[in-house]
Amino acid sequence: MTSTTRPANTTSVRGKYDGLLEIINYNRGFYALTVLGVVVGVVIATLLPRKPALLLTGAIAVAAGWIVVSLLVSHYVYDRSGLYDLRWMRDRLPRVPRSWVNIHSGLDQTSEILRSVFPYSNGQILDIYDPKEMTEPSIARAREISSHGPKAMQADFRKLPLADSSCDVVFLIFAAHEIRQRTSRAEFFREVSRTLAAGGTVVLIEHLRDLANFLAFGPGFLHFQSRREWLYAATSANFRLQEEMTVTPFVHVFILVHEHVY
């Protein structure tokens, strides 16, 4: 993950700045280097002739501005919006699931919330973290720091420890984008489709590689995948797009229905 690494604290009581502070902590090396670069750049600018100094100062201002904006947007998304109020899912699903699976990539943000939303359903939690596929340094650091979230079963995303057609809903909440290779994501989605019952649903929640996230996170938006990439992964596994919506301009939700075609 980049400077947009998401917070992991999902306890029922969240502080007003928990998400922001966790993002800074998980990515503190990135922010430390950024501050150092700004300081060094300012010093160099004072030693340069006027025109080069103005150009360098402008570049520093843009970089620093993007960092500030990304932190403000992250605070808005993770601390101030209704992102983690997942009760809206009940209205998007065709029925209350008898069984659901929450799949995360090492940071469990939502399982306890899902259990409160679907208290009479059988829920399972899988952790598909794979250091060979998920190479961002900050996700490894976040795993070392964070101890939040209920216990999950470690799983290979290529071969999930779930029976065929055993799940009604699979939740992929800020997790699947950590699988960086297109072919690996498609393989993962096909494996998810195997586990879903006929008419089963995937709830995919992600930032997109789009204009809004570019304006918010600058080059960091390249860590996300485009809408086209998610639809490619979905259709390659026989999923039909039933609905899509946004939670803030920066977070996109895909409701995918399994067509069960083999």
mmCIF file of C-alpha atoms in Angstrom:
data_model
loop_
_atom_site.group_PDB
_atom_site.id
_atom_site.type_symbol
_atom_site.label_atom_id
_atom_site.label_comp_id
_atom_site.label_asym_id
_atom_site.label_seq_id
_atom_site.Cartn_x
_atom_site.Cartn_y
_atom_site.Cartn_z
ATOM 1 C CA MET A 1 0.000 0.000 0.000
ATOM 2 C CA THR A 2 0.985 3.615 -0.453
ATOM 3 C CA SER A 3 0.193 6.679 1.588
ATOM 4 C CA THR A 4 -3.441 5.690 1.216
ATOM 5 C CA THR A 5 -3.089 2.571 3.369
ATOM 6 C CA ARG A 6 -6.343 2.173 5.217
ATOM 7 C CA PRO A 7 -6.784 2.012 8.978
ATOM 8 C CA ALA A 8 -7.299 -1.320 10.681
ATOM 9 C CA ASN A 9 -9.010 -0.369 13.939
ATOM 10 C CA THR A 10 -12.585 -1.588 13.769
ATOM 11 C CA THR A 11 -13.536 -1.614 17.401
ATOM 12 C CA SER A 12 -16.997 -0.269 18.176
ATOM 13 C CA VAL A 13 -15.539 2.897 19.650
ATOM 14 C CA ARG A 14 -13.391 4.855 17.224
ATOM 15 C CA GLY A 15 -11.688 8.099 18.014
ATOM 16 C CA LYS A 16 -12.253 11.097 15.804
ATOM 17 C CA TYR A 17 -8.762 10.803 14.310
ATOM 18 C CA ASP A 18 -8.039 7.078 14.541
ATOM 19 C CA GLY A 19 -8.021 6.508 10.787
ATOM 20 C CA LEU A 20 -5.776 9.470 10.074
ATOM 21 C CA LEU A 21 -3.293 8.543 12.799
ATOM 22 C CA GLU A 22 -3.127 4.935 11.668
ATOM 23 C CA ILE A 23 -2.467 5.962 8.063
ATOM 24 C CA ILE A 24 0.402 8.172 9.186
ATOM 25 C CA ASN A 25 1.785 5.421 11.421
ATOM 26 C CA TYR A 26 1.646 2.710 8.759
ATOM 27 C CA ASN A 27 3.304 5.008 6.221
ATOM 28 C CA ARG A 28 5.572 6.996 8.511
ATOM 29 C CA GLY A 29 8.662 6.184 6.453
ATOM 30 C CA PHE A 30 7.026 7.700 3.390
ATOM 31 C CA TYR A 31 5.989 10.828 5.270
ATOM 32 C CA ALA A 32 9.392 11.185 6.923
ATOM 33 C CA LEU A 33 11.115 11.066 3.533
ATOM 34 C CA THR A 34 8.609 13.562 2.155
ATOM 35 C CA VAL A 35 9.266 16.048 4.965
ATOM 36 C CA LEU A 36 13.018 15.573 4.530
ATOM 37 C CA GLY A 37 12.692 16.126 0.791
ATOM 38 C CA VAL A 38 10.715 19.336 1.322
ATOM 39 C CA VAL A 39 13.306 20.684 3.775
ATOM 40 C CA VAL A 40 16.211 19.810 1.469
ATOM 41 C CA GLY A 41 14.376 21.267 -1.510
ATOM 42 C CA VAL A 42 13.719 24.546 0.289
ATOM 43 C CA VAL A 43 17.393 24.807 1.262
ATOM 44 C CA ILE A 44 18.497 24.140 -2.313
ATOM 45 C CA ALA A 45 15.980 26.658 -3.643
ATOM 46 C CA THR A 46 17.576 29.407 -1.535
ATOM 47 C CA LEU A 47 20.896 28.727 -3.267
ATOM 48 C CA LEU A 48 19.612 28.745 -6.836
ATOM 49 C CA PRO A 49 19.062 31.651 -9.250
ATOM 50 C CA ARG A 50 15.598 33.133 -9.257
ATOM 51 C CA LYS A 51 13.932 31.172 -12.099
ATOM 52 C CA PRO A 52 15.179 27.699 -11.117
ATOM 53 C CA ALA A 53 14.378 28.535 -7.497
ATOM 54 C CA LEU A 54 10.792 29.414 -8.441
ATOM 55 C CA LEU A 55 10.388 26.192 -10.417
ATOM 56 C CA LEU A 56 11.742 24.113 -7.547
ATOM 57 C CA THR A 57 9.575 25.955 -5.042
ATOM 58 C CA GLY A 58 6.515 25.316 -7.202
ATOM 59 C CA ALA A 59 7.311 21.596 -7.391
ATOM 60 C CA ILE A 60 7.777 21.459 -3.616
ATOM 61 C CA ALA A 61 4.460 23.245 -3.079
ATOM 62 C CA VAL A 62 2.620 20.810 -5.355
ATOM 63 C CA ALA A 63 4.143 17.771 -3.618
ATOM 64 C CA ALA A 64 3.459 19.134 -0.134
ATOM 65 C CA GLY A 65 -0.050 20.166 -1.142
ATOM 66 C CA TRP A 66 -0.844 16.665 -2.398
ATOM 67 C CA ILE A 67 0.328 15.177 0.889
ATOM 68 C CA VAL A 68 -1.853 17.539 2.908
ATOM 69 C CA VAL A 69 -4.864 16.962 0.655
ATOM 70 C CA SER A 70 -4.408 13.167 0.784
ATOM 71 C CA LEU A 71 -4.391 13.250 4.579
ATOM 72 C CA LEU A 72 -7.463 15.481 4.708
ATOM 73 C CA VAL A 73 -9.327 13.228 2.273
ATOM 74 C CA SER A 74 -8.275 10.133 4.213
ATOM 75 C CA HIS A 75 -9.523 11.707 7.440
ATOM 76 C CA TYR A 76 -12.824 12.543 5.758
ATOM 77 C CA VAL A 77 -13.248 9.060 4.256
ATOM 78 C CA TYR A 78 -12.157 6.916 7.212
ATOM 79 C CA ASP A 79 -13.103 9.093 10.186
ATOM 80 C CA ARG A 80 -15.891 11.449 9.117
ATOM 81 C CA SER A 81 -17.963 9.682 6.471
ATOM 82 C CA GLY A 82 -20.385 6.808 6.949
ATOM 83 C CA LEU A 83 -18.001 4.346 5.312
ATOM 84 C CA TYR A 84 -17.910 1.922 8.215
ATOM 85 C CA ASP A 85 -21.660 1.976 8.771
ATOM 86 C CA LEU A 86 -22.284 -1.121 6.676
ATOM 87 C CA ARG A 87 -25.988 -1.413 7.358
ATOM 88 C CA TRP A 88 -26.684 -0.174 3.823
ATOM 89 C CA MET A 89 -25.551 -3.610 2.618
ATOM 90 C CA ARG A 90 -28.758 -5.203 3.860
ATOM 91 C CA ASP A 91 -30.735 -3.208 1.287
ATOM 92 C CA ARG A 92 -28.336 -4.130 -1.549
ATOM 93 C CA LEU A 93 -28.418 -7.896 -1.055
ATOM 94 C CA PRO A 94 -31.293 -9.994 -2.448
ATOM 95 C CA ARG A 95 -31.766 -11.644 0.952
ATOM 96 C CA VAL A 96 -30.119 -11.910 4.337
ATOM 97 C CA PRO A 97 -27.230 -14.320 3.830
ATOM 98 C CA ARG A 98 -27.199 -17.618 5.661
ATOM 99 C CA SER A 99 -23.422 -17.700 5.274
ATOM 100 C CA TRP A 100 -20.915 -15.042 4.357
ATOM 101 C CA VAL A 101 -17.147 -14.756 4.058
ATOM 102 C CA ASN A 102 -15.078 -11.631 4.622
ATOM 103 C CA ILE A 103 -11.763 -11.842 2.770
ATOM 104 C CA HIS A 104 -9.037 -9.385 3.677
ATOM 105 C CA SER A 105 -5.378 -9.034 2.800
ATOM 106 C CA GLY A 106 -3.933 -8.732 6.275
ATOM 107 C CA LEU A 107 -5.833 -5.797 7.750
ATOM 108 C CA ASP A 108 -9.278 -6.686 9.054
ATOM 109 C CA GLN A 109 -11.334 -3.526 9.170
ATOM 110 C CA THR A 110 -14.859 -4.825 8.935
ATOM 111 C CA SER A 111 -15.525 -8.360 10.225
ATOM 112 C CA GLU A 112 -16.865 -7.261 13.604
ATOM 113 C CA ILE A 113 -19.094 -4.715 11.892
ATOM 114 C CA LEU A 114 -20.408 -7.362 9.500
ATOM 115 C CA ARG A 115 -21.190 -9.622 12.433
ATOM 116 C CA SER A 116 -23.304 -6.863 13.950
ATOM 117 C CA VAL A 117 -25.068 -6.213 10.631
ATOM 118 C CA PHE A 118 -25.807 -9.922 10.068
ATOM 119 C CA PRO A 119 -26.027 -11.283 13.638
ATOM 120 C CA TYR A 120 -27.894 -14.470 12.712
ATOM 121 C CA SER A 121 -25.701 -15.456 9.766
ATOM 122 C CA ASN A 122 -22.717 -17.779 9.757
ATOM 123 C CA GLY A 123 -19.644 -15.645 9.014
ATOM 124 C CA GLN A 124 -16.096 -16.731 8.193
ATOM 125 C CA ILE A 125 -12.940 -14.626 7.879
ATOM 126 C CA LEU A 126 -10.037 -15.373 5.543
ATOM 127 C CA ASP A 127 -6.672 -13.612 5.399
ATOM 128 C CA ILE A 128 -5.144 -13.951 1.918
ATOM 129 C CA TYR A 129 -1.999 -11.918 2.568
ATOM 130 C CA ASP A 130 0.784 -13.156 0.294
ATOM 131 C CA PRO A 131 4.093 -11.248 0.534
ATOM 132 C CA LYS A 132 5.097 -12.398 -2.954
ATOM 133 C CA GLU A 133 1.998 -10.865 -4.521
ATOM 134 C CA MET A 134 1.378 -8.022 -2.064
ATOM 135 C CA THR A 135 4.649 -6.159 -2.182
ATOM 136 C CA GLU A 136 3.906 -2.721 -0.727
ATOM 137 C CA PRO A 137 6.127 -2.180 2.363
ATOM 138 C CA SER A 138 3.422 -0.415 4.336
ATOM 139 C CA ILE A 139 1.053 -3.376 4.342
ATOM 140 C CA ALA A 140 3.764 -5.490 5.975
ATOM 141 C CA ARG A 141 4.338 -2.730 8.509
ATOM 142 C CA ALA A 142 0.616 -2.403 9.182
ATOM 143 C CA ARG A 143 0.404 -6.138 9.865
ATOM 144 C CA GLU A 144 3.266 -5.869 12.346
ATOM 145 C CA ILE A 145 1.711 -2.946 14.206
ATOM 146 C CA SER A 146 -1.961 -3.835 14.170
ATOM 147 C CA SER A 147 -3.466 -6.487 16.406
ATOM 148 C CA HIS A 148 -7.093 -5.465 15.850
ATOM 149 C CA GLY A 149 -9.806 -7.629 14.412
ATOM 150 C CA PRO A 150 -11.047 -11.144 15.097
ATOM 151 C CA LYS A 151 -8.990 -14.214 14.300
ATOM 152 C CA ALA A 152 -8.886 -15.153 10.628
ATOM 153 C CA MET A 153 -7.920 -18.302 8.779
ATOM 154 C CA GLN A 154 -4.802 -17.883 6.653
ATOM 155 C CA ALA A 155 -5.632 -18.802 3.060
ATOM 156 C CA ASP A 156 -4.102 -19.012 -0.403
ATOM 157 C CA PHE A 157 -6.133 -16.748 -2.681
ATOM 158 C CA ARG A 158 -5.608 -19.283 -5.490
ATOM 159 C CA LYS A 159 -7.218 -22.091 -3.485
ATOM 160 C CA LEU A 160 -9.627 -20.866 -0.838
ATOM 161 C CA PRO A 161 -10.414 -23.349 1.965
ATOM 162 C CA LEU A 162 -14.131 -23.244 1.193
ATOM 163 C CA ALA A 163 -16.407 -25.846 -0.325
ATOM 164 C CA ASP A 164 -17.994 -25.358 -3.736
ATOM 165 C CA SER A 165 -21.202 -23.279 -3.668
ATOM 166 C CA SER A 166 -20.998 -22.877 0.106
ATOM 167 C CA CYS A 167 -21.362 -19.094 0.501
ATOM 168 C CA ASP A 168 -24.183 -16.659 -0.099
ATOM 169 C CA VAL A 169 -22.057 -13.499 0.041
ATOM 170 C CA VAL A 170 -18.337 -12.758 -0.199
ATOM 171 C CA PHE A 171 -17.131 -9.373 1.009
ATOM 172 C CA LEU A 172 -14.001 -7.902 -0.589
ATOM 173 C CA ILE A 173 -13.497 -4.617 1.231
ATOM 174 C CA PHE A 174 -10.295 -2.765 0.331
ATOM 175 C CA ALA A 175 -8.540 -6.095 -0.110
ATOM 176 C CA ALA A 176 -8.475 -7.357 -3.691
ATOM 177 C CA HIS A 177 -6.406 -4.468 -5.068
ATOM 178 C CA GLU A 178 -3.445 -5.753 -3.062
ATOM 179 C CA ILE A 179 -3.226 -8.589 -5.590
ATOM 180 C CA ARG A 180 -1.120 -6.609 -8.014
ATOM 181 C CA GLN A 181 -1.066 -8.849 -11.097
ATOM 182 C CA ARG A 182 -4.044 -8.807 -13.453
ATOM 183 C CA THR A 183 -3.909 -12.549 -14.092
ATOM 184 C CA SER A 184 -3.709 -13.255 -10.356
ATOM 185 C CA ARG A 185 -6.766 -11.067 -9.662
ATOM 186 C CA ALA A 186 -8.727 -12.910 -12.353
ATOM 187 C CA GLU A 187 -7.644 -16.241 -10.853
ATOM 188 C CA PHE A 188 -8.757 -15.042 -7.425
ATOM 189 C CA PHE A 189 -12.175 -13.950 -8.710
ATOM 190 C CA ARG A 190 -12.664 -17.329 -10.374
ATOM 191 C CA GLU A 191 -11.865 -19.004 -7.078
ATOM 192 C CA VAL A 192 -14.354 -16.739 -5.296
ATOM 193 C CA SER A 193 -17.008 -17.679 -7.874
ATOM 194 C CA ARG A 194 -16.401 -21.368 -7.149
ATOM 195 C CA THR A 195 -17.327 -20.867 -3.501
ATOM 196 C CA LEU A 196 -20.564 -18.977 -4.182
ATOM 197 C CA ALA A 197 -23.969 -20.550 -4.388
ATOM 198 C CA ALA A 198 -26.071 -19.903 -7.482
ATOM 199 C CA GLY A 199 -27.128 -16.261 -7.407
ATOM 200 C CA GLY A 200 -24.538 -15.528 -4.730
ATOM 201 C CA THR A 201 -23.191 -12.019 -4.362
ATOM 202 C CA VAL A 202 -19.815 -10.333 -4.088
ATOM 203 C CA VAL A 203 -19.635 -6.916 -2.430
ATOM 204 C CA LEU A 204 -16.462 -5.279 -3.752
ATOM 205 C CA ILE A 205 -15.435 -1.972 -2.159
ATOM 206 C CA GLU A 206 -12.383 -0.138 -3.504
ATOM 207 C CA HIS A 207 -10.834 3.182 -4.349
ATOM 208 C CA LEU A 208 -10.583 3.549 -8.126
ATOM 209 C CA ARG A 209 -7.775 4.760 -10.326
ATOM 210 C CA ASP A 210 -9.844 7.740 -11.404
ATOM 211 C CA LEU A 211 -9.789 11.540 -11.436
ATOM 212 C CA ALA A 212 -11.199 11.992 -7.922
ATOM 213 C CA ASN A 213 -8.548 9.769 -6.364
ATOM 214 C CA PHE A 214 -5.821 11.335 -8.485
ATOM 215 C CA LEU A 215 -6.776 14.784 -7.205
ATOM 216 C CA ALA A 216 -6.857 13.410 -3.656
ATOM 217 C CA PHE A 217 -3.786 11.179 -3.594
ATOM 218 C CA GLY A 218 -1.641 12.306 -6.500
ATOM 219 C CA PRO A 219 0.613 9.558 -7.931
ATOM 220 C CA GLY A 220 -0.535 7.311 -5.085
ATOM 221 C CA PHE A 221 -3.766 6.700 -7.041
ATOM 222 C CA LEU A 222 -1.752 4.320 -9.247
ATOM 223 C CA HIS A 223 -1.903 1.812 -6.407
ATOM 224 C CA PHE A 224 -5.620 1.435 -7.118
ATOM 225 C CA GLN A 225 -7.205 -0.337 -10.072
ATOM 226 C CA SER A 226 -9.527 1.198 -12.654
ATOM 227 C CA ARG A 227 -13.214 0.406 -13.019
ATOM 228 C CA ARG A 228 -12.365 -1.401 -16.250
ATOM 229 C CA GLU A 229 -9.920 -3.692 -14.425
ATOM 230 C CA TRP A 230 -12.497 -4.644 -11.817
ATOM 231 C CA LEU A 231 -15.117 -5.371 -14.456
ATOM 232 C CA TYR A 232 -12.570 -7.467 -16.363
ATOM 233 C CA ALA A 233 -11.862 -9.542 -13.245
ATOM 234 C CA ALA A 234 -15.589 -9.884 -12.581
ATOM 235 C CA THR A 235 -16.646 -10.918 -16.071
ATOM 236 C CA SER A 236 -13.735 -13.364 -16.366
ATOM 237 C CA ALA A 237 -15.293 -15.208 -13.418
ATOM 238 C CA ASN A 238 -18.910 -15.091 -14.677
ATOM 239 C CA PHE A 239 -20.051 -12.268 -12.444
ATOM 240 C CA ARG A 240 -22.730 -9.843 -13.569
ATOM 241 C CA LEU A 241 -22.681 -6.246 -12.367
ATOM 242 C CA GLN A 242 -25.969 -5.774 -10.550
ATOM 243 C CA GLU A 243 -25.359 -2.351 -9.032
ATOM 244 C CA GLU A 244 -22.627 0.170 -8.364
ATOM 245 C CA MET A 245 -22.578 3.141 -6.051
ATOM 246 C CA THR A 246 -20.186 5.481 -4.298
ATOM 247 C CA VAL A 247 -19.512 6.091 -0.632
ATOM 248 C CA THR A 248 -17.987 9.568 -0.837
ATOM 249 C CA PRO A 249 -16.538 10.523 -4.239
ATOM 250 C CA PHE A 250 -13.434 8.441 -3.457
ATOM 251 C CA VAL A 251 -14.834 4.984 -2.660
ATOM 252 C CA HIS A 252 -16.669 2.792 -5.166
ATOM 253 C CA VAL A 253 -18.929 -0.180 -4.472
ATOM 254 C CA PHE A 254 -19.640 -2.978 -6.949
ATOM 255 C CA ILE A 255 -22.445 -5.452 -6.261
ATOM 256 C CA LEU A 256 -21.650 -8.528 -8.376
ATOM 257 C CA VAL A 257 -23.972 -11.486 -8.862
ATOM 258 C CA HIS A 258 -22.644 -14.932 -9.689
ATOM 259 C CA GLU A 259 -24.208 -16.266 -12.859
ATOM 260 C CA HIS A 260 -23.086 -19.824 -12.030
ATOM 261 C CA VAL A 261 -22.172 -20.666 -15.616
ATOM 262 C CA TYR A 262 -19.599 -23.393 -16.150
#
